Amino acid sequence: MNDKVLIITILSLLGIGFIAVLFVAIPWFTNYLLPNWKDTLVDSGIVMVAIVLFVYGFYMNTRMH
């Protein structure tokens, strides 16, 4: 993989992560105590699954090297 492809890949992943934080995590933090507990539970579950997958991916990456 050459440097140009690597830089484009890293920047696109960072862009997707930035958009995900803007549209998922920030509304989740600001509207956490909603009266509708089912929506809050689903939102919390999505965020927890994303955190678990990130930690698992990081763990598997450290085990490969």
mmCIF file of C-alpha atoms in Angstrom:
data_model
loop_
_atom_site.group_PDB
_atom_site.id
_atom_site.type_symbol
_atom_site.label_atom_id
_atom_site.label_comp_id
_atom_site.label_asym_id
_atom_site.label_seq_id
_atom_site.Cartn_x
_atom_site.Cartn_y
_atom_site.Cartn_z
ATOM 1 C CA MET A 1 0.000 0.000 0.000
ATOM 2 C CA ASN A 2 1.466 3.313 -0.972
ATOM 3 C CA ASP A 3 1.405 6.453 1.142
ATOM 4 C CA LYS A 4 -1.359 8.198 -0.795
ATOM 5 C CA VAL A 5 -3.848 5.353 -0.324
ATOM 6 C CA LEU A 6 -2.932 5.071 3.363
ATOM 7 C CA ILE A 7 -3.475 8.791 3.975
ATOM 8 C CA ILE A 8 -6.831 8.762 2.147
ATOM 9 C CA THR A 9 -7.955 5.705 4.120
ATOM 10 C CA ILE A 10 -6.976 7.208 7.473
ATOM 11 C CA LEU A 11 -8.629 10.540 6.695
ATOM 12 C CA SER A 12 -11.842 8.872 5.546
ATOM 13 C CA LEU A 13 -11.984 6.755 8.711
ATOM 14 C CA LEU A 14 -11.435 9.858 10.819
ATOM 15 C CA GLY A 15 -14.175 11.668 8.894
ATOM 16 C CA ILE A 16 -16.640 8.817 9.434
ATOM 17 C CA GLY A 17 -15.761 8.762 13.129
ATOM 18 C CA PHE A 18 -16.261 12.510 13.421
ATOM 19 C CA ILE A 19 -19.685 12.297 11.769
ATOM 20 C CA ALA A 20 -20.620 9.381 14.025
ATOM 21 C CA VAL A 21 -19.718 11.390 17.119
ATOM 22 C CA LEU A 22 -21.746 14.373 15.925
ATOM 23 C CA PHE A 23 -24.893 12.407 15.086
ATOM 24 C CA VAL A 24 -24.815 9.585 17.670
ATOM 25 C CA ALA A 25 -22.794 10.358 20.778
ATOM 26 C CA ILE A 26 -23.583 14.051 21.311
ATOM 27 C CA PRO A 27 -27.394 13.648 21.112
ATOM 28 C CA TRP A 28 -27.044 10.562 23.318
ATOM 29 C CA PHE A 29 -25.268 12.593 26.012
ATOM 30 C CA THR A 30 -27.510 15.640 25.804
ATOM 31 C CA ASN A 31 -30.833 13.751 25.832
ATOM 32 C CA TYR A 32 -29.839 10.962 28.193
ATOM 33 C CA LEU A 33 -32.672 11.389 30.710
ATOM 34 C CA LEU A 34 -35.567 11.163 28.282
ATOM 35 C CA PRO A 35 -38.980 10.129 29.593
ATOM 36 C CA ASN A 36 -39.134 7.511 26.840
ATOM 37 C CA TRP A 37 -37.005 4.769 28.414
ATOM 38 C CA LYS A 38 -37.212 2.411 25.411
ATOM 39 C CA ASP A 39 -35.484 4.876 23.093
ATOM 40 C CA THR A 40 -32.884 5.637 25.740
ATOM 41 C CA LEU A 41 -32.222 1.916 26.196
ATOM 42 C CA VAL A 42 -31.793 1.372 22.450
ATOM 43 C CA ASP A 43 -29.476 4.371 22.134
ATOM 44 C CA SER A 44 -27.400 3.245 25.102
ATOM 45 C CA GLY A 45 -27.201 -0.261 23.668
ATOM 46 C CA ILE A 46 -25.937 1.015 20.325
ATOM 47 C CA VAL A 47 -23.238 3.093 21.990
ATOM 48 C CA MET A 48 -22.189 0.219 24.267
ATOM 49 C CA VAL A 49 -21.934 -2.198 21.316
ATOM 50 C CA ALA A 50 -19.785 0.328 19.444
ATOM 51 C CA ILE A 51 -17.475 0.706 22.460
ATOM 52 C CA VAL A 52 -17.180 -3.069 22.906
ATOM 53 C CA LEU A 53 -16.380 -3.564 19.215
ATOM 54 C CA PHE A 54 -13.732 -0.844 19.347
ATOM 55 C CA VAL A 55 -12.073 -2.390 22.417
ATOM 56 C CA TYR A 56 -12.206 -5.869 20.859
ATOM 57 C CA GLY A 57 -10.684 -4.598 17.617
ATOM 58 C CA PHE A 58 -7.928 -2.813 19.517
ATOM 59 C CA TYR A 59 -7.228 -5.970 21.543
ATOM 60 C CA MET A 60 -7.060 -8.156 18.423
ATOM 61 C CA ASN A 61 -4.735 -5.646 16.755
ATOM 62 C CA THR A 62 -2.320 -5.764 19.679
ATOM 63 C CA ARG A 63 -2.385 -9.564 19.683
ATOM 64 C CA MET A 64 -1.464 -9.743 15.988
ATOM 65 C CA HIS A 65 1.816 -7.875 16.467
#
